[in-house]
XYZ file of C-alpha atoms in Angstrom:
406
model
C 134.658 96.342 101.345
C 136.269 97.845 98.076
C 134.456 95.307 96.177
C 130.987 96.560 97.210
C 132.135 100.142 97.307
C 133.005 99.639 93.544
C 129.738 97.768 92.582
C 127.866 100.789 93.642
C 129.769 103.400 91.776
C 129.384 101.107 89.218
C 125.472 100.772 89.496
C 125.093 104.596 90.561
C 127.613 105.859 87.544
C 125.807 104.177 84.400
C 124.532 106.284 82.294
C 121.090 106.269 81.447
C 119.858 105.986 77.513
C 117.845 108.793 76.194
C 115.019 107.397 74.124
C 115.951 108.394 70.320
C 113.327 109.802 68.523
C 111.959 107.644 65.850
C 109.057 107.523 63.108
C 106.021 105.358 62.977
C 107.520 103.139 61.290
C 110.840 102.855 63.244
C 109.982 100.298 65.992
C 112.992 98.234 67.525
C 113.655 97.104 71.581
C 114.610 100.125 72.775
C 112.201 102.540 74.062
C 111.980 105.390 71.025
C 110.458 108.942 71.370
C 107.641 109.730 68.875
C 105.725 112.532 67.447
C 102.777 114.285 68.681
C 101.077 112.752 66.189
C 101.527 108.915 66.689
C 101.036 110.099 70.579
C 97.317 111.887 69.159
C 96.407 108.133 67.482
C 97.460 106.347 70.721
C 95.361 108.530 72.989
C 92.484 108.783 70.673
C 92.412 104.634 69.716
C 92.444 105.075 73.767
C 89.416 107.086 74.528
C 87.272 105.440 71.129
C 88.342 102.079 73.112
C 86.357 103.385 76.418
C 83.867 105.394 74.649
C 83.234 101.571 72.833
C 83.149 100.152 76.730
C 81.242 102.842 77.642
C 78.404 102.287 75.159
C 77.888 98.725 75.237
C 76.888 98.609 78.624
C 75.873 102.606 79.705
C 74.876 104.496 76.970
C 73.141 102.401 74.030
C 72.986 105.484 71.790
C 72.935 103.652 68.716
C 71.431 99.809 68.430
C 70.126 97.409 65.863
C 67.135 95.908 65.482
C 67.720 93.455 68.000
C 69.059 95.660 70.508
C 72.999 94.566 70.323
C 75.050 97.444 70.206
C 77.026 97.888 66.376
C 80.448 96.498 66.432
C 82.584 100.043 66.095
C 81.002 100.719 69.802
C 80.360 97.556 71.524
C 82.343 94.997 73.794
C 84.190 93.765 70.689
C 85.646 97.247 69.467
C 89.097 96.841 71.279
C 89.861 93.342 69.671
C 89.172 95.466 66.263
C 91.535 97.809 67.397
C 94.196 95.901 68.508
C 93.802 93.943 65.014
C 94.149 97.211 63.278
C 96.978 98.358 65.401
C 98.581 95.313 65.606
C 98.777 95.003 62.164
C 101.117 97.971 61.631
C 103.157 96.664 64.775
C 104.048 94.119 63.495
C 105.360 95.469 59.893
C 106.582 98.260 61.762
C 108.980 96.067 64.153
C 112.604 95.672 62.952
C 113.644 92.601 66.221
C 112.657 89.247 64.311
C 112.054 87.979 67.689
C 109.077 90.143 69.065
C 107.858 90.840 64.798
C 106.534 86.931 65.549
C 105.764 87.897 68.944
C 103.352 89.999 68.071
C 101.639 89.280 64.677
C 101.076 85.770 67.052
C 99.707 88.007 70.070
C 97.481 90.082 67.181
C 96.351 86.516 65.919
C 95.476 85.001 68.923
C 93.515 87.735 70.446
C 91.636 88.242 67.130
C 90.666 84.913 67.418
C 89.861 83.892 71.036
C 88.571 87.246 72.515
C 86.782 88.042 69.651
C 85.757 86.222 66.659
C 85.544 82.977 68.039
C 83.085 84.287 70.957
C 81.249 86.155 69.036
C 80.377 84.237 66.645
C 80.130 80.268 67.883
C 79.287 80.969 71.864
C 80.435 77.668 72.940
C 78.876 77.415 76.613
C 82.073 77.288 78.833
C 82.353 74.243 81.521
C 82.691 75.052 85.359
C 82.219 74.652 88.685
C 80.927 76.696 91.773
C 78.785 79.613 91.793
C 79.317 81.492 88.915
C 76.838 84.033 87.900
C 75.573 83.099 84.512
C 76.782 80.939 82.232
C 80.261 81.612 80.614
C 81.078 81.581 76.593
C 84.474 79.781 75.631
C 86.995 80.973 76.444
C 86.433 83.036 80.136
C 90.607 82.913 80.861
C 89.919 85.265 83.637
C 86.240 83.840 85.221
C 87.460 81.328 88.250
C 86.061 77.966 88.163
C 86.084 77.469 83.956
C 87.680 74.781 82.300
C 89.588 77.484 80.313
C 90.787 78.623 83.888
C 92.037 76.026 84.986
C 94.168 74.869 81.812
C 95.816 78.342 81.994
C 96.823 78.057 84.921
C 98.799 75.247 84.579
C 99.771 75.953 80.903
C 101.693 79.037 82.966
C 103.485 76.329 85.788
C 104.403 74.369 82.915
C 105.732 77.120 80.711
C 105.703 80.482 82.692
C 103.315 83.569 82.695
C 104.374 83.988 78.720
C 101.596 81.986 77.325
C 98.798 84.515 78.225
C 100.376 87.672 79.222
C 103.256 87.587 76.259
C 101.367 85.848 73.651
C 97.569 85.569 73.991
C 96.176 88.382 76.372
C 94.054 91.840 75.387
C 94.868 93.840 77.822
C 98.579 93.616 76.810
C 97.913 93.322 73.437
C 95.957 96.990 73.210
C 99.042 97.818 75.702
C 101.988 96.871 73.012
C 99.707 97.553 69.794
C 98.559 100.919 70.809
C 100.897 101.652 74.117
C 103.527 101.638 71.831
C 104.033 105.317 71.690
C 104.396 105.270 76.144
C 107.071 102.798 76.418
C 109.991 105.363 76.883
C 107.436 107.163 79.867
C 107.804 103.677 81.494
C 108.699 104.627 85.413
C 111.839 102.769 86.674
C 113.970 102.950 89.387
C 113.955 101.323 92.958
C 110.607 103.945 94.250
C 109.198 102.712 90.699
C 109.626 99.012 91.615
C 108.354 98.917 95.219
C 105.058 99.828 94.137
C 104.811 97.256 92.728
C 103.279 95.516 95.779
C 100.358 97.556 95.084
C 98.431 94.881 92.626
C 98.671 91.955 95.699
C 95.522 94.851 96.860
C 93.859 93.361 93.931
C 94.864 89.813 94.644
C 93.306 89.132 97.592
C 90.238 90.727 96.335
C 90.492 88.229 93.629
C 91.381 85.318 95.651
C 88.413 86.399 97.667
C 86.101 86.213 94.908
C 87.375 83.016 93.777
C 86.392 81.540 97.497
C 83.429 82.822 97.844
C 81.981 80.955 94.324
C 83.490 77.747 94.980
C 82.026 77.673 98.493
C 78.352 76.362 97.792
C 75.405 78.491 99.031
C 77.908 81.330 100.043
C 75.236 84.993 100.155
C 75.812 87.773 97.201
C 77.815 86.051 95.468
C 76.577 87.908 91.804
C 76.577 90.658 93.429
C 80.519 90.786 94.868
C 81.321 89.515 91.621
C 80.030 92.378 89.896
C 81.592 94.995 91.980
C 84.620 93.066 91.694
C 84.561 93.355 87.987
C 83.299 96.836 87.936
C 86.193 97.873 90.164
C 88.841 96.148 86.891
C 86.855 97.698 84.420
C 87.492 101.001 85.958
C 91.264 100.632 86.711
C 91.652 98.789 83.222
C 90.129 101.778 81.174
C 91.617 104.291 83.851
C 95.117 103.230 82.992
C 95.100 103.801 79.311
C 95.133 107.723 80.095
C 97.995 107.708 82.217
C 100.461 106.037 79.737
C 101.273 109.198 78.853
C 102.743 110.043 82.255
C 103.780 106.323 83.046
C 104.445 104.358 80.356
C 102.109 101.679 78.706
C 102.489 99.091 81.330
C 100.756 101.055 84.358
C 98.136 98.239 84.886
C 99.993 95.131 84.040
C 102.187 96.373 86.813
C 100.623 97.991 89.645
C 96.203 96.439 89.336
C 96.000 93.487 87.640
C 94.800 90.868 89.703
C 95.332 87.838 86.774
C 98.856 89.121 86.102
C 99.472 88.449 89.794
C 98.237 85.331 89.786
C 100.526 84.388 86.886
C 103.005 85.861 88.375
C 103.262 83.738 91.697
C 103.275 80.466 89.488
C 106.348 81.984 87.668
C 107.498 81.851 90.594
C 106.749 77.968 91.622
C 106.779 76.837 87.760
C 109.079 75.906 85.386
C 110.679 79.129 83.746
C 113.041 81.779 84.494
C 115.494 83.973 83.321
C 119.411 82.768 84.083
C 122.060 85.842 83.296
C 125.591 84.555 82.616
C 127.609 86.798 84.719
C 130.800 86.065 82.583
C 129.372 87.201 79.619
C 127.846 90.504 81.201
C 129.367 93.680 79.593
C 126.815 95.759 81.415
C 125.390 97.859 79.094
C 121.987 97.679 81.016
C 120.113 97.274 77.798
C 118.304 94.373 79.457
C 116.683 96.658 82.142
C 115.827 99.526 78.880
C 114.271 97.396 77.223
C 111.629 95.985 79.877
C 108.520 98.028 80.083
C 107.688 96.111 83.385
C 110.543 97.973 85.481
C 112.232 94.964 86.530
C 115.888 95.539 87.414
C 117.151 92.641 85.323
C 120.583 93.618 85.414
C 120.628 94.320 89.458
C 118.860 91.051 89.811
C 121.298 89.116 87.540
C 124.480 89.925 89.013
C 123.225 89.857 92.387
C 121.944 86.009 92.038
C 122.599 84.792 88.287
C 119.245 84.791 87.410
C 116.279 87.328 87.865
C 113.983 87.384 90.610
C 111.692 88.824 89.944
C 109.571 86.729 88.385
C 106.128 88.054 89.347
C 106.215 90.471 87.156
C 108.023 89.063 84.099
C 105.508 89.003 81.367
C 107.919 86.560 79.204
C 108.470 88.975 76.127
C 112.037 87.896 75.480
C 113.179 91.841 74.805
C 115.797 91.538 77.988
C 117.186 87.675 76.236
C 117.182 88.554 72.294
C 118.978 92.693 73.258
C 121.969 91.406 74.791
C 124.545 92.222 72.675
C 126.746 89.165 74.285
C 124.028 86.432 74.439
C 124.314 86.237 78.793
C 120.406 85.825 79.389
C 118.592 82.829 78.086
C 115.761 81.100 79.543
C 116.831 77.912 80.373
C 114.834 74.604 79.791
C 115.760 73.043 83.362
C 115.001 76.266 85.604
C 115.151 74.378 88.476
C 118.153 73.572 87.995
C 119.024 76.859 87.262
C 117.389 77.942 90.752
C 119.915 75.467 92.564
C 123.200 76.528 90.574
C 122.640 80.112 91.349
C 122.142 79.671 94.849
C 125.575 77.750 94.892
C 126.936 80.599 93.188
C 126.017 82.973 95.862
C 127.178 81.134 98.631
C 131.252 82.016 96.641
C 133.093 84.989 98.047
C 132.203 87.953 96.191
C 135.857 88.458 95.808
C 136.242 84.692 93.621
C 132.990 85.703 91.657
C 134.803 88.852 90.521
C 137.621 86.996 89.477
C 136.286 84.447 87.096
C 134.200 87.530 86.055
C 137.084 90.052 85.433
C 139.369 87.272 83.698
C 136.433 87.216 80.536
C 134.711 90.709 80.613
C 135.828 93.987 79.315
C 133.330 96.193 81.731
C 134.209 99.375 80.710
C 132.762 99.540 77.607
C 131.149 102.636 76.765
C 126.959 102.926 77.826
C 124.140 102.290 75.176
C 123.088 105.170 73.074
C 126.097 106.718 72.961
C 127.095 105.715 68.903
C 129.010 102.777 69.863
C 129.371 99.524 71.111
C 130.291 98.031 74.418
C 133.800 96.648 73.813
C 133.045 92.606 74.354
C 135.458 89.920 75.816
C 137.229 86.680 74.105
C 134.817 84.595 72.413
C 131.302 87.572 72.697
C 129.435 87.795 69.909
C 128.205 91.486 68.803
C 123.801 92.480 68.243
C 123.452 94.799 65.273
C 122.848 98.468 66.324
C 119.193 97.920 66.112
C 118.797 95.302 68.769
C 117.876 92.431 66.530
C 119.184 88.991 67.492
C 122.382 88.230 65.945
C 122.466 86.103 62.499
C 121.753 82.315 63.593
C 120.679 83.295 67.457
C 118.706 80.405 68.686
C 115.123 81.764 68.936
C 114.462 77.930 70.403
C 115.590 79.318 73.907
C 112.763 81.553 74.172
C 109.798 78.956 72.633
C 109.834 76.731 75.791
C 110.487 72.933 75.677
C 108.430 71.629 77.783
C 108.392 69.499 80.869
C 112.557 69.767 82.316
C 114.000 66.383 81.337
C 117.235 67.128 84.003
C 118.764 65.208 87.160
C 118.922 68.013 90.410
C 122.568 69.167 90.689
C 124.964 66.843 92.329
């Protein structure tokens, strides 16, 4: 009981880090508070994307001789905005790993979501009664070849292959919405509300079933209604970013992310915490835009259990000052080891931990670093990984090649 009480006191007394003020050219792992001018620019970009979408689908005020909307007011406008803001974000990002991820994300969105479908228009193979002929790549359209390939890749390597590295939904929130990272809703209430996305997942599953059933009635009408609902929630979430952060749609409304999140659990992806190295600074929770209680889950289970919400951005891993977090190459074994660890008495676990790490360090953001135990290393104050940090840990290693634990 004393151990439990101490744990609860530690969680309740751990101070939260107030975001520091930063210029538009100073971006790193930790959320920062940006000027009103930067936030206004982001909101103008959001509004411009929404207006371009409405113009292409409803208004049709400006059209060329062929009846097509111009690039600057078309379905492709969003990807052009992601490219422009993505270059800005990549240049301004201080953390090397995140800089590489943003560069890849920006290039992938521009190539696969804009240039290829707008110029080559390659027909996408598909099965079922999908309305119309999809154009490659159609990641989110049920029944297409790309759809099934992506599901397999997510199963093997985690949700990060889409949401972390090649998704326009995330791309616009990482690039245009970065100014609102400090507004991310956290805490128990915000974490419980994540289940709202399963309503949209059920609708998505129903649409998938209808498309796969030969002769199902009203497929075209229902699929169009579903896409309309997604468009309203997707574009509408732009305007609440100043209140709830840049990932509101990803956390609470995205049916595609929910689908990939389930495969995160079933597949070969995972994040492990070495509690012997953890110094309770809770940077991992402060950098997570999805609001996952990384520290708490790691302390309780030795790993992140909320994988359905993990997008694989890697911020929690590279921000850890003691390398306590990692994305292992064999998560199945890690899960088994974590289960064995939970069988140990709490007193035994705390005794093992207390011998190697000093957990009385200052809270992040007070100008000092946490005190570390013997053999630990430090991160630089800007949140960048230590020299020689093994970035390969975050890149995935294919299928695991390890034996089950004895």
